[in-house]
Tab-separated table of C-alpha atoms in Angstrom:
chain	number	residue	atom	x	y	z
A	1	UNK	CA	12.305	13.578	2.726
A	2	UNK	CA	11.840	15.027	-0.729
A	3	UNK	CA	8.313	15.008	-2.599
A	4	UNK	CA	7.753	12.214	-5.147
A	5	UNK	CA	5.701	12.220	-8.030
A	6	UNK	CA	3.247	10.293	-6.626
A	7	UNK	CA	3.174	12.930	-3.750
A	8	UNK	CA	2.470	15.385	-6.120
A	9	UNK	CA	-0.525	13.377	-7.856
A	10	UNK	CA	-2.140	12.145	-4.528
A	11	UNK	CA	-4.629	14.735	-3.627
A	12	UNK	CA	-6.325	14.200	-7.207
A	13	UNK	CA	-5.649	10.754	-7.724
A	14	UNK	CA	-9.190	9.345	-7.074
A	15	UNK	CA	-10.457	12.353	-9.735
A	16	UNK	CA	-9.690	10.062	-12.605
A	17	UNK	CA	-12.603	7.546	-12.625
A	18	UNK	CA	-9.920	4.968	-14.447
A	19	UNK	CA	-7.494	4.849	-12.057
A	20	UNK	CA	-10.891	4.157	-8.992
A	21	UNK	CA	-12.059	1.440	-11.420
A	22	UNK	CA	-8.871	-0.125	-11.675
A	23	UNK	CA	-8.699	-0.079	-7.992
A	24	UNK	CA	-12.008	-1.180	-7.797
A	25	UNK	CA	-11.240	-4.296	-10.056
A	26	UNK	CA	-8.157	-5.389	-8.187
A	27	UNK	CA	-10.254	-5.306	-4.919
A	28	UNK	CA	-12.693	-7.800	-6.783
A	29	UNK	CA	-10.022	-10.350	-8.626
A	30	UNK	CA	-7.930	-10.254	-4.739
A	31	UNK	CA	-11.702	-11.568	-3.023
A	32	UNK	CA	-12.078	-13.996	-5.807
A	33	UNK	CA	-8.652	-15.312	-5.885
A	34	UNK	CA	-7.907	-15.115	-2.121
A	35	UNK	CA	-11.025	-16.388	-0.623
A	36	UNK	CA	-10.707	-13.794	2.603
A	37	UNK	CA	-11.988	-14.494	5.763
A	38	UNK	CA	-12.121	-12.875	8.864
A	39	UNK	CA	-9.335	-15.090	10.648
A	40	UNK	CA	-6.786	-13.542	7.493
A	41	UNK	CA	-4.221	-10.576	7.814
A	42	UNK	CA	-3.896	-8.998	4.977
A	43	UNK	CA	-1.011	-6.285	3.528
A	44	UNK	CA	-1.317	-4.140	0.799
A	45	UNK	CA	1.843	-2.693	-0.270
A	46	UNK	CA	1.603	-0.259	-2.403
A	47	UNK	CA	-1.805	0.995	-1.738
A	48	UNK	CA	-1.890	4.862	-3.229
A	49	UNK	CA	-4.914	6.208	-1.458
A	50	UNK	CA	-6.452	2.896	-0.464
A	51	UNK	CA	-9.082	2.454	-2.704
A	52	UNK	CA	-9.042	-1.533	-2.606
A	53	UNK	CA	-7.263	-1.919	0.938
A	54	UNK	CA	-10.366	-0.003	2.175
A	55	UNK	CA	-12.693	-2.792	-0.033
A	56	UNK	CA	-11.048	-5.804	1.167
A	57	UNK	CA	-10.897	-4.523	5.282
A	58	UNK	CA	-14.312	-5.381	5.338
A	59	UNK	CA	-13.755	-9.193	4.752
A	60	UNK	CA	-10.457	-9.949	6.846
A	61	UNK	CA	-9.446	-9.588	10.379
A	62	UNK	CA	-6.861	-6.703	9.846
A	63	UNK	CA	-5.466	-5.037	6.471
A	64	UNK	CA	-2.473	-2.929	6.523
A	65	UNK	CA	-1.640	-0.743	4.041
A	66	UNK	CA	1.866	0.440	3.218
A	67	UNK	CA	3.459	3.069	0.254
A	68	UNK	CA	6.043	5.100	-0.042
A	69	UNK	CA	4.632	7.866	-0.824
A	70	UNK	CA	3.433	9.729	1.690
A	71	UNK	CA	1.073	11.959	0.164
A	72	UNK	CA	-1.017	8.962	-0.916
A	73	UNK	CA	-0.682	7.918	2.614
A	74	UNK	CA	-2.094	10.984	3.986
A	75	UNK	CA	-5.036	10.710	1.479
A	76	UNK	CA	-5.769	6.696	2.760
């Protein structure tokens, strides 16, 4: 499998307060919009280094989290 870009940027991803923020945001609008509870499964695909997935786990039964890149994987 051949490196992506985002495999490239994973390791410092979270180094750019911005892109955590923006993350952080999402996370917040999602438990606003979606009302979780703990009886909900949840996906996030497209989760980078699981900044919200690992915010919304907290509030639902299970969250999985899903990318393509697999250096953002390996930072989640």
């Amino acid at each position: 499998m051949s490196e992506n870009t985002f495999d490239k940027k994973a390791k410092d991803w979270e180094q750019k307060p911005e892109r955590v923020q923006f993350a952080v945001e999402v996370a917040k609008q999602l438990k606003l919009t979606l009302q979780l509870t703990t009886d909900m499964t949840v996906l996030d695909y497209g989760c980078g280094t699981g900044i919200a997935a690992e915010l919304l786990a907290p509030d639902c039964k299970a969250l999985t989290a899903v990318d393509s890149s697999g250096g953002m994987l390996e930072q989640l």
